[in-house]
Amino acid sequence: EAGVAQSPRYKIIEKRQSVAFWCNPISGHATLYWYQQILGQGPKLLIQFQNNGVVDDSQLPKDRFSAERLKGVDSTLKIQPAKLEDSAVYLCASSLDVAGIGNTIYFGEGSWLTVV
Amino acid sequence: GESVGLHLPTLSVQEGDNSIINCAYSNSASDYFIWYKQESGKGPQFIIDIRSNMDKRQGQRVTVLLNKTVKHLSLQIAATQPGDSAVYFCAENWGYGKLTFGQGTILTVHP
């Protein structure tokens, strides 16, 4: 079974530029998550989708971050304009349904962003 | 300035020893807990999970213990191997799939 796919793996941009990350979840998984992981810390949830609807985006900095999952499969996360503190790994994850016993959350390898 | 990464708890063990990694969680209402392993340059990998109505669950070479009285979770790894070297995170489910991750512990296994 293919895992969660993310691209690009690495991106370096200057502050105030924009960047977009793409995610393809495990086939059949209804729930998709974007996490931000700053070096030395655990992942922090940015946004959670159930099919093509947003379940939780309370920790998404909406003045600069946006995400969509238009057809309920692939998702994109965009940052515009980027700030230095956005340097982090952006992890996409998916689960069959809302996470719980039997609905394990599987993570992709992450997209590493450096803002200079 | 200091790197936040230098402040992660660390555990160093010899190959073949048993390892115990500890985690304190914050939300007494959390109903589900998970341990993840994260190797350098990779995403977190699921190890084992436990529901809040259990106090122990065993997997292959791993055991998770849950003490709800003191809000403490531990991961025991038997016969630790060099391939177990990684950062280990505990995560608690705050409800409806929203996971909150702990700080992480760096495990180093010496051959």
PDB file of C-alpha atoms in Angstrom:
ATOM      1  CA  GLU A   1       0.000   0.000   0.000  1.00  0.00           C
ATOM      2  CA  ALA A   2       1.428   3.386  -1.014  1.00  0.00           C
ATOM      3  CA  GLY A   3       1.997   5.862   1.799  1.00  0.00           C
ATOM      4  CA  VAL A   4       1.244   9.549   2.059  1.00  0.00           C
ATOM      5  CA  ALA A   5       3.038  11.380  -0.759  1.00  0.00           C
ATOM      6  CA  GLN A   6       4.310  14.935  -0.407  1.00  0.00           C
ATOM      7  CA  SER A   7       6.133  17.349  -2.684  1.00  0.00           C
ATOM      8  CA  PRO A   8       8.409  19.144  -2.898  1.00  0.00           C
ATOM      9  CA  ARG A   9      10.669  17.539  -0.281  1.00  0.00           C
ATOM     10  CA  TYR A  10      12.802  20.653   0.115  1.00  0.00           C
ATOM     11  CA  LYS A  11      12.217  24.316  -0.603  1.00  0.00           C
ATOM     12  CA  ILE A  12      14.272  27.435   0.105  1.00  0.00           C
ATOM     13  CA  ILE A  13      12.589  30.812  -0.401  1.00  0.00           C
ATOM     14  CA  GLU A  14      13.165  34.396   0.605  1.00  0.00           C
ATOM     15  CA  LYS A  15      10.916  36.064   3.145  1.00  0.00           C
ATOM     16  CA  ARG A  16       7.781  37.608   1.665  1.00  0.00           C
ATOM     17  CA  GLN A  17       7.770  35.073  -1.183  1.00  0.00           C
ATOM     18  CA  SER A  18       5.095  32.423  -1.539  1.00  0.00           C
ATOM     19  CA  VAL A  19       5.297  28.637  -1.499  1.00  0.00           C
ATOM     20  CA  ALA A  20       2.880  25.760  -2.010  1.00  0.00           C
ATOM     21  CA  PHE A  21       3.048  22.178  -0.796  1.00  0.00           C
ATOM     22  CA  TRP A  22       1.107  19.263  -2.228  1.00  0.00           C
ATOM     23  CA  CYS A  23      -0.127  16.120  -0.534  1.00  0.00           C
ATOM     24  CA  ASN A  24      -1.692  12.906  -1.790  1.00  0.00           C
ATOM     25  CA  PRO A  25      -3.088  10.842   1.095  1.00  0.00           C
ATOM     26  CA  ILE A  26      -3.373   7.067   1.317  1.00  0.00           C
ATOM     27  CA  SER A  27      -6.088   5.850  -1.026  1.00  0.00           C
ATOM     28  CA  GLY A  28      -9.495   5.781   0.631  1.00  0.00           C
ATOM     29  CA  HIS A  29      -8.539   7.916   3.605  1.00  0.00           C
ATOM     30  CA  ALA A  30     -11.249  10.449   4.335  1.00  0.00           C
ATOM     31  CA  THR A  31      -9.352  12.500   6.882  1.00  0.00           C
ATOM     32  CA  LEU A  32      -6.327  14.601   5.942  1.00  0.00           C
ATOM     33  CA  TYR A  33      -4.147  16.690   8.241  1.00  0.00           C
ATOM     34  CA  TRP A  34      -1.428  19.286   7.818  1.00  0.00           C
ATOM     35  CA  TYR A  35       1.047  19.607  10.687  1.00  0.00           C
ATOM     36  CA  GLN A  36       3.912  22.040  11.192  1.00  0.00           C
ATOM     37  CA  GLN A  37       7.032  20.742  12.914  1.00  0.00           C
ATOM     38  CA  ILE A  38       9.632  23.262  14.000  1.00  0.00           C
ATOM     39  CA  LEU A  39      13.119  21.883  14.676  1.00  0.00           C
ATOM     40  CA  GLY A  40      13.298  20.273  18.099  1.00  0.00           C
ATOM     41  CA  GLN A  41       9.547  20.243  18.683  1.00  0.00           C
ATOM     42  CA  GLY A  42       6.650  17.879  18.150  1.00  0.00           C
ATOM     43  CA  PRO A  43       4.280  18.355  15.224  1.00  0.00           C
ATOM     44  CA  LYS A  44       1.517  20.941  15.673  1.00  0.00           C
ATOM     45  CA  LEU A  45      -1.795  20.578  13.870  1.00  0.00           C
ATOM     46  CA  LEU A  46      -2.527  23.355  11.377  1.00  0.00           C
ATOM     47  CA  ILE A  47      -5.670  22.099   9.671  1.00  0.00           C
ATOM     48  CA  GLN A  48      -7.792  18.945   9.472  1.00  0.00           C
ATOM     49  CA  PHE A  49     -10.087  17.989   6.589  1.00  0.00           C
ATOM     50  CA  GLN A  50     -12.859  15.407   6.548  1.00  0.00           C
ATOM     51  CA  ASN A  51     -13.341  14.658   2.840  1.00  0.00           C
ATOM     52  CA  ASN A  52     -13.399  18.170   1.321  1.00  0.00           C
ATOM     53  CA  GLY A  53     -14.656  19.973   4.426  1.00  0.00           C
ATOM     54  CA  VAL A  54     -12.578  21.675   7.126  1.00  0.00           C
ATOM     55  CA  VAL A  55     -12.981  20.102  10.589  1.00  0.00           C
ATOM     56  CA  ASP A  56     -10.445  22.211  12.502  1.00  0.00           C
ATOM     57  CA  ASP A  57      -8.306  25.139  11.371  1.00  0.00           C
ATOM     58  CA  SER A  58      -8.082  26.894  14.726  1.00  0.00           C
ATOM     59  CA  GLN A  59      -4.260  26.901  14.700  1.00  0.00           C
ATOM     60  CA  LEU A  60      -3.829  27.946  11.065  1.00  0.00           C
ATOM     61  CA  PRO A  61      -2.439  31.513  10.726  1.00  0.00           C
ATOM     62  CA  LYS A  62      -5.092  32.535   8.266  1.00  0.00           C
ATOM     63  CA  ASP A  63      -3.512  35.850   7.388  1.00  0.00           C
ATOM     64  CA  ARG A  64      -0.765  34.006   5.517  1.00  0.00           C
ATOM     65  CA  PHE A  65      -1.609  30.300   5.379  1.00  0.00           C
ATOM     66  CA  SER A  66      -4.325  28.679   3.304  1.00  0.00           C
ATOM     67  CA  ALA A  67      -5.193  25.084   2.496  1.00  0.00           C
ATOM     68  CA  GLU A  68      -7.689  23.343   0.310  1.00  0.00           C
ATOM     69  CA  ARG A  69      -8.874  19.851  -0.537  1.00  0.00           C
ATOM     70  CA  LEU A  70     -11.272  20.578  -3.344  1.00  0.00           C
ATOM     71  CA  LYS A  71     -12.148  17.050  -4.501  1.00  0.00           C
ATOM     72  CA  GLY A  72     -11.665  15.346  -1.161  1.00  0.00           C
ATOM     73  CA  VAL A  73      -8.428  13.627  -2.169  1.00  0.00           C
ATOM     74  CA  ASP A  74      -5.265  15.713  -2.794  1.00  0.00           C
ATOM     75  CA  SER A  75      -4.561  18.810  -0.769  1.00  0.00           C
ATOM     76  CA  THR A  76      -2.374  21.896  -1.085  1.00  0.00           C
ATOM     77  CA  LEU A  77      -1.021  24.131   1.659  1.00  0.00           C
ATOM     78  CA  LYS A  78       0.069  27.631   0.692  1.00  0.00           C
ATOM     79  CA  ILE A  79       2.041  30.257   2.556  1.00  0.00           C
ATOM     80  CA  GLN A  80       1.966  33.841   1.298  1.00  0.00           C
ATOM     81  CA  PRO A  81       3.903  35.878   2.269  1.00  0.00           C
ATOM     82  CA  ALA A  82       6.415  33.703   4.103  1.00  0.00           C
ATOM     83  CA  LYS A  83       8.157  34.825   7.282  1.00  0.00           C
ATOM     84  CA  LEU A  84      11.425  33.611   8.767  1.00  0.00           C
ATOM     85  CA  GLU A  85       9.535  31.820  11.569  1.00  0.00           C
ATOM     86  CA  ASP A  86       7.726  29.668   8.978  1.00  0.00           C
ATOM     87  CA  SER A  87      10.926  27.653   8.508  1.00  0.00           C
ATOM     88  CA  ALA A  88       9.824  24.158   9.487  1.00  0.00           C
ATOM     89  CA  VAL A  89       8.847  20.759   8.177  1.00  0.00           C
ATOM     90  CA  TYR A  90       5.276  20.607   6.884  1.00  0.00           C
ATOM     91  CA  LEU A  91       3.865  17.147   7.429  1.00  0.00           C
ATOM     92  CA  CYS A  92       0.813  15.812   5.706  1.00  0.00           C
ATOM     93  CA  ALA A  93      -1.005  12.906   7.312  1.00  0.00           C
ATOM     94  CA  SER A  94      -4.131  10.877   6.681  1.00  0.00           C
ATOM     95  CA  SER A  95      -6.424   8.405   8.395  1.00  0.00           C
ATOM     96  CA  LEU A  96      -9.373   6.284   7.285  1.00  0.00           C
ATOM     97  CA  ASP A  97     -11.687   8.401   9.378  1.00  0.00           C
ATOM     98  CA  VAL A  98     -11.400  10.561  12.484  1.00  0.00           C
ATOM     99  CA  ALA A  99      -8.411   9.267  14.457  1.00  0.00           C
ATOM    100  CA  GLY A 100      -8.968   6.804  17.258  1.00  0.00           C
ATOM    101  CA  ILE A 101      -8.264   3.169  17.946  1.00  0.00           C
ATOM    102  CA  GLY A 102      -8.278   1.452  14.572  1.00  0.00           C
ATOM    103  CA  ASN A 103      -7.979   4.730  12.670  1.00  0.00           C
ATOM    104  CA  THR A 104      -4.252   5.283  12.822  1.00  0.00           C
ATOM    105  CA  ILE A 105      -2.838   8.550  11.488  1.00  0.00           C
ATOM    106  CA  TYR A 106      -0.109   7.929   8.906  1.00  0.00           C
ATOM    107  CA  PHE A 107       2.422  10.638   8.093  1.00  0.00           C
ATOM    108  CA  GLY A 108       4.269  11.531   4.921  1.00  0.00           C
ATOM    109  CA  GLU A 109       8.004  12.259   4.812  1.00  0.00           C
ATOM    110  CA  GLY A 110       7.377  15.995   5.050  1.00  0.00           C
ATOM    111  CA  SER A 111       8.245  19.093   3.041  1.00  0.00           C
ATOM    112  CA  TRP A 112      11.205  20.979   4.491  1.00  0.00           C
ATOM    113  CA  LEU A 113      10.896  24.736   4.193  1.00  0.00           C
ATOM    114  CA  THR A 114      13.706  27.197   4.820  1.00  0.00           C
ATOM    115  CA  VAL A 115      12.867  30.909   4.684  1.00  0.00           C
ATOM    116  CA  VAL A 116      15.909  33.184   4.346  1.00  0.00           C
TER     117      VAL A 116
ATOM    118  CA  GLY B   1      21.207  31.799  20.102  1.00  0.00           C
ATOM    119  CA  GLU B   2      20.406  28.332  21.390  1.00  0.00           C
ATOM    120  CA  SER B   3      18.751  25.726  19.243  1.00  0.00           C
ATOM    121  CA  VAL B   4      15.479  24.415  20.648  1.00  0.00           C
ATOM    122  CA  GLY B   5      16.548  20.970  19.482  1.00  0.00           C
ATOM    123  CA  LEU B   6      19.360  20.827  22.074  1.00  0.00           C
ATOM    124  CA  HIS B   7      16.790  20.785  24.879  1.00  0.00           C
ATOM    125  CA  LEU B   8      15.105  17.487  24.001  1.00  0.00           C
ATOM    126  CA  PRO B   9      15.397  14.828  26.715  1.00  0.00           C
ATOM    127  CA  THR B  10      17.867  12.140  25.737  1.00  0.00           C
ATOM    128  CA  LEU B  11      18.269   8.476  26.587  1.00  0.00           C
ATOM    129  CA  SER B  12      21.383   6.481  25.753  1.00  0.00           C
ATOM    130  CA  VAL B  13      21.373   2.705  26.065  1.00  0.00           C
ATOM    131  CA  GLN B  14      23.490  -0.250  25.035  1.00  0.00           C
ATOM    132  CA  GLU B  15      22.281  -2.636  22.372  1.00  0.00           C
ATOM    133  CA  GLY B  16      20.267  -5.422  23.990  1.00  0.00           C
ATOM    134  CA  ASP B  17      19.182  -3.357  26.992  1.00  0.00           C
ATOM    135  CA  ASN B  18      15.566  -2.471  27.655  1.00  0.00           C
ATOM    136  CA  SER B  19      14.577   1.184  27.151  1.00  0.00           C
ATOM    137  CA  ILE B  20      11.899   3.142  28.940  1.00  0.00           C
ATOM    138  CA  ILE B  21      10.730   6.462  27.523  1.00  0.00           C
ATOM    139  CA  ASN B  22       8.400   8.601  29.601  1.00  0.00           C
ATOM    140  CA  CYS B  23       5.797  11.196  28.729  1.00  0.00           C
ATOM    141  CA  ALA B  24       3.522  13.441  30.779  1.00  0.00           C
ATOM    142  CA  TYR B  25       0.266  14.454  29.125  1.00  0.00           C
ATOM    143  CA  SER B  26      -1.914  17.425  29.904  1.00  0.00           C
ATOM    144  CA  ASN B  27      -5.556  16.721  29.137  1.00  0.00           C
ATOM    145  CA  SER B  28      -7.330  14.403  31.582  1.00  0.00           C
ATOM    146  CA  ALA B  29     -10.171  14.114  29.049  1.00  0.00           C
ATOM    147  CA  SER B  30      -7.949  12.610  26.328  1.00  0.00           C
ATOM    148  CA  ASP B  31      -9.316   9.219  25.339  1.00  0.00           C
ATOM    149  CA  TYR B  32      -6.545   7.856  23.149  1.00  0.00           C
ATOM    150  CA  PHE B  33      -2.749   7.971  23.199  1.00  0.00           C
ATOM    151  CA  ILE B  34      -0.162   7.087  20.587  1.00  0.00           C
ATOM    152  CA  TRP B  35       3.584   6.641  20.427  1.00  0.00           C
ATOM    153  CA  TYR B  36       5.422   7.673  17.250  1.00  0.00           C
ATOM    154  CA  LYS B  37       9.029   7.100  16.187  1.00  0.00           C
ATOM    155  CA  GLN B  38      10.701   9.715  14.011  1.00  0.00           C
ATOM    156  CA  GLU B  39      14.005   9.016  12.305  1.00  0.00           C
ATOM    157  CA  SER B  40      16.152  11.819  10.966  1.00  0.00           C
ATOM    158  CA  GLY B  41      14.678  13.306   7.789  1.00  0.00           C
ATOM    159  CA  LYS B  42      11.502  11.234   7.944  1.00  0.00           C
ATOM    160  CA  GLY B  43       7.930  11.662   9.075  1.00  0.00           C
ATOM    161  CA  PRO B  44       6.627  10.189  12.346  1.00  0.00           C
ATOM    162  CA  GLN B  45       5.976   6.451  12.192  1.00  0.00           C
ATOM    163  CA  PHE B  46       3.202   4.836  14.246  1.00  0.00           C
ATOM    164  CA  ILE B  47       4.448   2.410  16.919  1.00  0.00           C
ATOM    165  CA  ILE B  48       1.585   1.588  19.262  1.00  0.00           C
ATOM    166  CA  ASP B  49      -1.560   3.129  20.699  1.00  0.00           C
ATOM    167  CA  ILE B  50      -3.711   2.716  23.796  1.00  0.00           C
ATOM    168  CA  ARG B  51      -7.234   3.702  24.761  1.00  0.00           C
ATOM    169  CA  SER B  52      -7.819   5.536  28.033  1.00  0.00           C
ATOM    170  CA  ASN B  53      -9.793   2.617  29.511  1.00  0.00           C
ATOM    171  CA  MET B  54      -6.680   0.429  29.380  1.00  0.00           C
ATOM    172  CA  ASP B  55      -3.525   0.618  31.489  1.00  0.00           C
ATOM    173  CA  LYS B  56      -1.252  -1.598  29.408  1.00  0.00           C
ATOM    174  CA  ARG B  57      -0.915  -2.708  25.816  1.00  0.00           C
ATOM    175  CA  GLN B  58       1.759  -4.856  24.230  1.00  0.00           C
ATOM    176  CA  GLY B  59       3.096  -5.023  20.714  1.00  0.00           C
ATOM    177  CA  GLN B  60       6.127  -6.564  19.128  1.00  0.00           C
ATOM    178  CA  ARG B  61       9.036  -5.692  21.473  1.00  0.00           C
ATOM    179  CA  VAL B  62       7.102  -2.647  22.744  1.00  0.00           C
ATOM    180  CA  THR B  63       4.771  -2.093  25.683  1.00  0.00           C
ATOM    181  CA  VAL B  64       2.850   1.054  26.513  1.00  0.00           C
ATOM    182  CA  LEU B  65       1.772   1.796  30.078  1.00  0.00           C
ATOM    183  CA  LEU B  66      -0.827   4.400  30.970  1.00  0.00           C
ATOM    184  CA  ASN B  67      -1.261   5.886  34.450  1.00  0.00           C
ATOM    185  CA  LYS B  68      -4.258   8.197  34.367  1.00  0.00           C
ATOM    186  CA  THR B  69      -3.932   9.128  38.038  1.00  0.00           C
ATOM    187  CA  VAL B  70      -0.720  11.042  37.380  1.00  0.00           C
ATOM    188  CA  LYS B  71      -1.306  11.591  33.636  1.00  0.00           C
ATOM    189  CA  HIS B  72       1.766   9.623  32.660  1.00  0.00           C
ATOM    190  CA  LEU B  73       2.524   7.455  29.669  1.00  0.00           C
ATOM    191  CA  SER B  74       5.568   5.268  29.090  1.00  0.00           C
ATOM    192  CA  LEU B  75       6.973   3.257  26.202  1.00  0.00           C
ATOM    193  CA  GLN B  76       9.089   0.230  26.966  1.00  0.00           C
ATOM    194  CA  ILE B  77      11.277  -1.209  24.206  1.00  0.00           C
ATOM    195  CA  ALA B  78      12.692  -4.678  24.847  1.00  0.00           C
ATOM    196  CA  ALA B  79      16.134  -5.717  23.600  1.00  0.00           C
ATOM    197  CA  THR B  80      16.832  -2.310  22.064  1.00  0.00           C
ATOM    198  CA  GLN B  81      18.610  -2.368  18.703  1.00  0.00           C
ATOM    199  CA  PRO B  82      20.645   0.302  16.869  1.00  0.00           C
ATOM    200  CA  GLY B  83      17.736   0.660  14.434  1.00  0.00           C
ATOM    201  CA  ASP B  84      15.603   1.892  17.320  1.00  0.00           C
ATOM    202  CA  SER B  85      17.681   5.089  17.526  1.00  0.00           C
ATOM    203  CA  ALA B  86      15.297   7.950  16.778  1.00  0.00           C
ATOM    204  CA  VAL B  87      13.170  10.642  18.400  1.00  0.00           C
ATOM    205  CA  TYR B  88      10.092   9.237  20.148  1.00  0.00           C
ATOM    206  CA  PHE B  89       6.943  11.302  20.577  1.00  0.00           C
ATOM    207  CA  CYS B  90       3.850  10.612  22.598  1.00  0.00           C
ATOM    208  CA  ALA B  91       0.601  12.127  21.357  1.00  0.00           C
ATOM    209  CA  GLU B  92      -2.807  12.488  22.999  1.00  0.00           C
ATOM    210  CA  ASN B  93      -6.128  12.686  21.217  1.00  0.00           C
ATOM    211  CA  TRP B  94      -8.032  15.761  22.354  1.00  0.00           C
ATOM    212  CA  GLY B  95     -11.084  14.537  20.548  1.00  0.00           C
ATOM    213  CA  TYR B  96     -12.256  14.181  16.959  1.00  0.00           C
ATOM    214  CA  GLY B  97      -8.781  13.261  15.757  1.00  0.00           C
ATOM    215  CA  LYS B  98      -6.956  16.338  17.015  1.00  0.00           C
ATOM    216  CA  LEU B  99      -3.594  15.053  18.242  1.00  0.00           C
ATOM    217  CA  THR B 100      -1.339  17.041  20.553  1.00  0.00           C
ATOM    218  CA  PHE B 101       2.267  15.900  20.539  1.00  0.00           C
ATOM    219  CA  GLY B 102       4.694  15.937  23.433  1.00  0.00           C
ATOM    220  CA  GLN B 103       8.212  17.323  23.339  1.00  0.00           C
ATOM    221  CA  GLY B 104       9.951  14.154  22.176  1.00  0.00           C
ATOM    222  CA  THR B 105      12.826  12.072  23.544  1.00  0.00           C
ATOM    223  CA  ILE B 106      16.014  11.284  21.647  1.00  0.00           C
ATOM    224  CA  LEU B 107      16.942   7.592  21.981  1.00  0.00           C
ATOM    225  CA  THR B 108      20.503   6.617  21.081  1.00  0.00           C
ATOM    226  CA  VAL B 109      21.430   2.941  21.023  1.00  0.00           C
ATOM    227  CA  HIS B 110      25.124   2.109  21.173  1.00  0.00           C
ATOM    228  CA  PRO B 111      26.315  -1.146  19.549  1.00  0.00           C
TER     229      PRO B 111
END
